Amino acid sequence: MLITCSIVSMLLAQTEPAAAPPPPAVALRARRDAAGLAEAIAALKATWPDRVGSQILATSVGGYPIHLLTIADDPSAAGRRPAMLVVGGMDGHRWSSTEAALAIAEAILRDRPESLRGITVHVVPCANPDAAERFVRGPRRASASNAVAHDNDKDGYGEEDPPRDLNGDGLITQMRKAGTLPPWCKPTQVADPAEPRLMKSPDAAAGQLPEWTVWTEGIDADADGRMAEDWPGGIDPDRNFPHRWPEFEDEAGVYPLIAIESKAIADLVIANPQLFAALVIGRHDTVVNVPDAKSRTPGGMPSVIDEGDAAAYGDLAKAYRELTGQSRADGADTAGSLVAWLNAQRGMPAFATTLWGRPDAPPLPEGTPAKDPKAPKPSDESAAAWREYSDRARDGTGFVPWTRQQHPQLGEVEVGGWVPGFRENPPLADVAPMSSKLVEFLGRVAAARPRVALSKPTIERAGPSLWRIDAALSNTGRLPSVMRGGRAEGGTPAHVVRISVPADRVKSGRRVDIVRGIAPGTARPCSWIVNAPAAETIVVELLFAGRPVERPAF
């Protein structure tokens, strides 16, 4: 009888409907404009008013705010706790990076993992609002530059020859024309025999001759023989940071940190020495393809990470791959990037992710004829694989078919090519699950953070009025307190061990010992011989960035 009642009770419990999870505070969307971003931030603040704060770091040249979200269990202590930084929205056409940053913020607020408790998380969802707004308003083109007026073609006039949407599809793709039509047409390309939609350089050894000229969609507005070469926007913030700044590249700025956006983020980092790690979502990748730790700048600085930090960095990059399952990433050169500056000059472990890589195309339906093994292989296998993914998984929405279009100067041309943002952004439905994995990764990074502490000093008599004092400064975390590049730079926050005895009575040891960096799992002995009466109180203290370290956690 008791067993029967128990079974009935169990059955009744199983049939009770489970409580539905609360709806998300922020509904993710593709191509969010500035007003939509402000609404999302307001929704997060309204839902968790006691755990999230916001401020405007700066206002872009285009007049859009650069928002900062600060997430903390105790906002009053946010500036004193170990902290992490998440940055998205550096590139206008990578809208998913902003959505992922918002999703990360909400996931932490809704269900903060244990490893992130006590950690402040700063989130910059859209670091380049000018580029984001330009992509939303259209016509859509791949762009990472802000709204500073710029003379791309160096003819003394700025933005007078922008791309134009000739076929009215709301996109800036490419246009091509066969033959020669001076001064514009000078063929340099051929259609790939394996995939005629794709263009390639001719193979002279195979007897191929250039047939097509390919341009960005537009006209020659300034009659200089070039098409759409002077586009809106001037400085790319993610090529404007000081480390390996690409001085002579277009859109890198006339000097580092001249861009409002890069300067605002640099100021944020410098004003928050408690930051111990960062995650940058955008065009760069340091987790699927870990940077070469042996690569150095001409001045001897690490290109991104130093050999001494490679093991700890590589362990977390491996954790990223295991958590996310991402195995491909088309990362761009990191010269002048935020992630390179943070690692190599600021000394902060920073991880960059493209959020996704090219997925495998689904298999062809049964009965589809097999490919002819003698058929030519595509010259760009990655582009061909993207084309297959677009065709089979996304109904061909990633590529605009080449179609004839009348051009006011060239006559008949063909317009088509990759849809801007298609290869850079996963489907919207995939962003939230991907972001949940990134929260798990942030938890792994937080668990590995540097944990620097000063041991309790020991005292022994060394002679009349002489005392020997010993302590040890250790890092029991799995990340260095400062990456080795930052130590070499000498401008990063440092730990300081200080003894209160006046300098003239310190007979051995440094009264103030500045420690630029402590490797994980190591200890640094601190020892003094001081002249002091037996009744004197001597204080040995540990400071970080000028602030007393109250807890051994950091």
mmCIF file of N, CA and C in Angstrom, residues 280-349:
data_model
loop_
_atom_site.group_PDB
_atom_site.id
_atom_site.type_symbol
_atom_site.label_atom_id
_atom_site.label_comp_id
_atom_site.label_asym_id
_atom_site.label_seq_id
_atom_site.Cartn_x
_atom_site.Cartn_y
_atom_site.Cartn_z
ATOM 1 N N VAL A 280 37.498 39.319 -26.814
ATOM 2 C CA VAL A 280 37.130 40.211 -27.915
ATOM 3 C C VAL A 280 36.471 39.372 -28.996
ATOM 4 N N ILE A 281 35.239 39.726 -29.354
ATOM 5 C CA ILE A 281 34.477 38.988 -30.364
ATOM 6 C C ILE A 281 34.501 39.812 -31.644
ATOM 7 N N GLY A 282 35.074 39.262 -32.698
ATOM 8 C CA GLY A 282 35.182 40.046 -33.930
ATOM 9 C C GLY A 282 35.956 39.321 -35.008
ATOM 10 N N ARG A 283 36.802 40.065 -35.708
ATOM 11 C CA ARG A 283 37.481 39.510 -36.887
ATOM 12 C C ARG A 283 38.721 38.695 -36.553
ATOM 13 N N HIS A 284 39.232 38.806 -35.331
ATOM 14 C CA HIS A 284 40.483 38.141 -34.983
ATOM 15 C C HIS A 284 40.224 36.823 -34.265
ATOM 16 N N ASP A 285 41.196 35.930 -34.367
ATOM 17 C CA ASP A 285 41.093 34.620 -33.734
ATOM 18 C C ASP A 285 42.421 34.279 -33.073
ATOM 19 N N THR A 286 42.373 34.005 -31.768
ATOM 20 C CA THR A 286 43.568 33.537 -31.065
ATOM 21 C C THR A 286 43.286 32.271 -30.278
ATOM 22 N N VAL A 287 42.126 31.657 -30.491
ATOM 23 C CA VAL A 287 41.740 30.485 -29.707
ATOM 24 C C VAL A 287 41.622 29.217 -30.553
ATOM 25 N N VAL A 288 41.165 29.336 -31.781
ATOM 26 C CA VAL A 288 41.163 28.180 -32.682
ATOM 27 C C VAL A 288 42.561 27.999 -33.255
ATOM 28 N N ASN A 289 43.149 29.080 -33.712
ATOM 29 C CA ASN A 289 44.526 29.090 -34.193
ATOM 30 C C ASN A 289 45.336 29.976 -33.238
ATOM 31 N N VAL A 290 46.008 29.349 -32.296
ATOM 32 C CA VAL A 290 46.742 30.098 -31.269
ATOM 33 C C VAL A 290 47.938 30.790 -31.919
ATOM 34 N N PRO A 291 48.176 32.080 -31.602
ATOM 35 C CA PRO A 291 49.293 32.802 -32.211
ATOM 36 C C PRO A 291 50.636 32.127 -31.942
ATOM 37 N N ASP A 292 51.548 32.285 -32.881
ATOM 38 C CA ASP A 292 52.903 31.756 -32.750
ATOM 39 C C ASP A 292 53.635 32.518 -31.658
ATOM 40 N N ALA A 293 53.954 31.837 -30.575
ATOM 41 C CA ALA A 293 54.598 32.506 -29.443
ATOM 42 C C ALA A 293 56.040 32.899 -29.739
ATOM 43 N N LYS A 294 56.608 32.374 -30.816
ATOM 44 C CA LYS A 294 57.987 32.734 -31.169
ATOM 45 C C LYS A 294 58.046 33.986 -32.024
ATOM 46 N N SER A 295 56.918 34.423 -32.539
ATOM 47 C CA SER A 295 56.899 35.597 -33.414
ATOM 48 C C SER A 295 57.163 36.861 -32.607
ATOM 49 N N ARG A 296 58.099 37.681 -33.092
ATOM 50 C CA ARG A 296 58.465 38.905 -32.391
ATOM 51 C C ARG A 296 58.396 40.090 -33.353
ATOM 52 N N THR A 297 58.233 41.266 -32.787
ATOM 53 C CA THR A 297 58.302 42.498 -33.565
ATOM 54 C C THR A 297 59.769 42.830 -33.829
ATOM 55 N N PRO A 298 60.049 43.736 -34.771
ATOM 56 C CA PRO A 298 61.453 44.135 -34.993
ATOM 57 C C PRO A 298 62.127 44.659 -33.732
ATOM 58 N N GLY A 299 61.346 45.205 -32.813
ATOM 59 C CA GLY A 299 61.904 45.708 -31.559
ATOM 60 C C GLY A 299 62.056 44.653 -30.484
ATOM 61 N N GLY A 300 61.677 43.402 -30.788
ATOM 62 C CA GLY A 300 61.849 42.312 -29.827
ATOM 63 C C GLY A 300 60.657 42.025 -28.955
ATOM 64 N N MET A 301 59.546 42.737 -29.142
ATOM 65 C CA MET A 301 58.340 42.477 -28.353
ATOM 66 C C MET A 301 57.601 41.263 -28.929
ATOM 67 N N PRO A 302 56.820 40.555 -28.110
ATOM 68 C CA PRO A 302 55.994 39.479 -28.667
ATOM 69 C C PRO A 302 54.983 40.050 -29.668
ATOM 70 N N SER A 303 54.770 39.338 -30.762
ATOM 71 C CA SER A 303 53.753 39.789 -31.717
ATOM 72 C C SER A 303 52.378 39.784 -31.069
ATOM 73 N N VAL A 304 52.074 38.727 -30.326
ATOM 74 C CA VAL A 304 50.829 38.663 -29.553
ATOM 75 C C VAL A 304 51.133 38.118 -28.159
ATOM 76 N N ILE A 305 51.654 36.886 -28.082
ATOM 77 C CA ILE A 305 51.974 36.289 -26.793
ATOM 78 C C ILE A 305 53.435 35.860 -26.773
ATOM 79 N N ASP A 306 53.991 35.779 -25.575
ATOM 80 C CA ASP A 306 55.383 35.395 -25.385
ATOM 81 C C ASP A 306 55.473 33.883 -25.154
ATOM 82 N N GLU A 307 56.649 33.326 -25.469
ATOM 83 C CA GLU A 307 56.844 31.892 -25.270
ATOM 84 C C GLU A 307 56.602 31.493 -23.811
ATOM 85 N N GLY A 308 56.983 32.373 -22.884
ATOM 86 C CA GLY A 308 56.808 32.050 -21.475
ATOM 87 C C GLY A 308 55.353 31.964 -21.045
ATOM 88 N N ASP A 309 54.456 32.585 -21.806
ATOM 89 C CA ASP A 309 53.028 32.565 -21.475
ATOM 90 C C ASP A 309 52.251 31.576 -22.340
ATOM 91 N N ALA A 310 52.948 30.936 -23.287
ATOM 92 C CA ALA A 310 52.249 30.122 -24.278
ATOM 93 C C ALA A 310 51.506 28.948 -23.663
ATOM 94 N N ALA A 311 52.089 28.322 -22.648
ATOM 95 C CA ALA A 311 51.453 27.130 -22.073
ATOM 96 C C ALA A 311 50.133 27.480 -21.396
ATOM 97 N N ALA A 312 50.146 28.511 -20.539
ATOM 98 C CA ALA A 312 48.915 28.897 -19.839
ATOM 99 C C ALA A 312 47.866 29.393 -20.822
ATOM 100 N N TYR A 313 48.295 30.177 -21.800
ATOM 101 C CA TYR A 313 47.370 30.709 -22.802
ATOM 102 C C TYR A 313 46.795 29.565 -23.646
ATOM 103 N N GLY A 314 47.689 28.643 -24.053
ATOM 104 C CA GLY A 314 47.254 27.531 -24.890
ATOM 105 C C GLY A 314 46.278 26.611 -24.187
ATOM 106 N N ASP A 315 46.442 26.438 -22.869
ATOM 107 C CA ASP A 315 45.501 25.590 -22.114
ATOM 108 C C ASP A 315 44.091 26.173 -22.171
ATOM 109 N N LEU A 316 43.981 27.489 -22.034
ATOM 110 C CA LEU A 316 42.653 28.101 -22.076
ATOM 111 C C LEU A 316 42.099 28.115 -23.496
ATOM 112 N N ALA A 317 42.962 28.299 -24.489
ATOM 113 C CA ALA A 317 42.493 28.211 -25.876
ATOM 114 C C ALA A 317 41.962 26.810 -26.169
ATOM 115 N N LYS A 318 42.627 25.801 -25.635
ATOM 116 C CA LYS A 318 42.140 24.425 -25.802
ATOM 117 C C LYS A 318 40.778 24.254 -25.140
ATOM 118 N N ALA A 319 40.627 24.846 -23.950
ATOM 119 C CA ALA A 319 39.334 24.783 -23.267
ATOM 120 C C ALA A 319 38.247 25.441 -24.106
ATOM 121 N N TYR A 320 38.587 26.544 -24.763
ATOM 122 C CA TYR A 320 37.616 27.212 -25.648
ATOM 123 C C TYR A 320 37.156 26.246 -26.745
ATOM 124 N N ARG A 321 38.102 25.586 -27.381
ATOM 125 C CA ARG A 321 37.739 24.693 -28.488
ATOM 126 C C ARG A 321 36.889 23.523 -27.998
ATOM 127 N N GLU A 322 37.231 23.006 -26.817
ATOM 128 C CA GLU A 322 36.450 21.885 -26.273
ATOM 129 C C GLU A 322 35.031 22.311 -25.914
ATOM 130 N N LEU A 323 34.886 23.522 -25.359
ATOM 131 C CA LEU A 323 33.570 23.992 -24.947
ATOM 132 C C LEU A 323 32.692 24.347 -26.139
ATOM 133 N N THR A 324 33.265 25.001 -27.137
ATOM 134 C CA THR A 324 32.470 25.518 -28.250
ATOM 135 C C THR A 324 32.376 24.568 -29.423
ATOM 136 N N GLY A 325 33.363 23.677 -29.558
ATOM 137 C CA GLY A 325 33.397 22.805 -30.718
ATOM 138 C C GLY A 325 33.849 23.504 -31.987
ATOM 139 N N GLN A 326 34.253 24.765 -31.899
ATOM 140 C CA GLN A 326 34.684 25.493 -33.094
ATOM 141 C C GLN A 326 36.050 24.988 -33.544
ATOM 142 N N SER A 327 36.142 24.638 -34.807
ATOM 143 C CA SER A 327 37.403 24.105 -35.334
ATOM 144 C C SER A 327 37.946 24.912 -36.502
ATOM 145 N N ARG A 328 37.168 25.903 -36.959
ATOM 146 C CA ARG A 328 37.627 26.753 -38.071
ATOM 147 C C ARG A 328 37.428 28.211 -37.699
ATOM 148 N N ALA A 329 38.347 29.035 -38.149
ATOM 149 C CA ALA A 329 38.225 30.476 -37.923
ATOM 150 C C ALA A 329 39.112 31.193 -38.933
ATOM 151 N N ASP A 330 38.511 32.103 -39.684
ATOM 152 C CA ASP A 330 39.262 32.904 -40.649
ATOM 153 C C ASP A 330 39.668 34.209 -39.967
ATOM 154 N N GLY A 331 40.672 34.136 -39.123
ATOM 155 C CA GLY A 331 41.095 35.312 -38.372
ATOM 156 C C GLY A 331 41.938 36.250 -39.211
ATOM 157 N N ALA A 332 41.772 37.563 -38.990
ATOM 158 C CA ALA A 332 42.528 38.580 -39.706
ATOM 159 C C ALA A 332 43.849 38.857 -38.995
ATOM 160 N N ASP A 333 44.735 39.578 -39.680
ATOM 161 C CA ASP A 333 46.003 39.998 -39.095
ATOM 162 C C ASP A 333 45.729 40.851 -37.854
ATOM 163 N N THR A 334 46.461 40.619 -36.778
ATOM 164 C CA THR A 334 46.211 41.312 -35.520
ATOM 165 C C THR A 334 46.996 42.617 -35.382
ATOM 166 N N ALA A 335 47.666 43.075 -36.427
ATOM 167 C CA ALA A 335 48.430 44.318 -36.327
ATOM 168 C C ALA A 335 47.506 45.475 -35.940
ATOM 169 N N GLY A 336 47.870 46.202 -34.881
ATOM 170 C CA GLY A 336 47.083 47.344 -34.438
ATOM 171 C C GLY A 336 45.785 46.992 -33.749
ATOM 172 N N SER A 337 45.600 45.725 -33.372
ATOM 173 C CA SER A 337 44.310 45.285 -32.826
ATOM 174 C C SER A 337 44.279 45.430 -31.312
ATOM 175 N N LEU A 338 43.058 45.433 -30.775
ATOM 176 C CA LEU A 338 42.866 45.471 -29.337
ATOM 177 C C LEU A 338 43.464 44.235 -28.677
ATOM 178 N N VAL A 339 43.242 43.049 -29.244
ATOM 179 C CA VAL A 339 43.702 41.824 -28.600
ATOM 180 C C VAL A 339 45.221 41.774 -28.556
ATOM 181 N N ALA A 340 45.900 42.257 -29.597
ATOM 182 C CA ALA A 340 47.364 42.251 -29.586
ATOM 183 C C ALA A 340 47.900 43.248 -28.566
ATOM 184 N N TRP A 341 47.284 44.430 -28.486
ATOM 185 C CA TRP A 341 47.738 45.442 -27.522
ATOM 186 C C TRP A 341 47.555 44.958 -26.093
ATOM 187 N N LEU A 342 46.410 44.356 -25.792
ATOM 188 C CA LEU A 342 46.159 43.885 -24.436
ATOM 189 C C LEU A 342 47.183 42.839 -24.024
ATOM 190 N N ASN A 343 47.458 41.886 -24.898
ATOM 191 C CA ASN A 343 48.393 40.817 -24.561
ATOM 192 C C ASN A 343 49.832 41.299 -24.493
ATOM 193 N N ALA A 344 50.277 41.965 -25.540
ATOM 194 C CA ALA A 344 51.701 42.226 -25.698
ATOM 195 C C ALA A 344 52.181 43.494 -25.018
ATOM 196 N N GLN A 345 51.313 44.477 -24.831
ATOM 197 C CA GLN A 345 51.760 45.714 -24.202
ATOM 198 C C GLN A 345 51.096 45.947 -22.847
ATOM 199 N N ARG A 346 49.812 45.671 -22.755
ATOM 200 C CA ARG A 346 49.150 45.881 -21.472
ATOM 201 C C ARG A 346 49.380 44.709 -20.535
ATOM 202 N N GLY A 347 49.826 43.588 -21.083
ATOM 203 C CA GLY A 347 50.126 42.443 -20.238
ATOM 204 C C GLY A 347 48.910 41.710 -19.711
ATOM 205 N N MET A 348 47.771 41.877 -20.352
ATOM 206 C CA MET A 348 46.530 41.238 -19.916
ATOM 207 C C MET A 348 46.190 40.076 -20.847
ATOM 208 N N PRO A 349 46.002 38.868 -20.343
ATOM 209 C CA PRO A 349 45.591 37.772 -21.221
ATOM 210 C C PRO A 349 44.262 38.110 -21.905
#
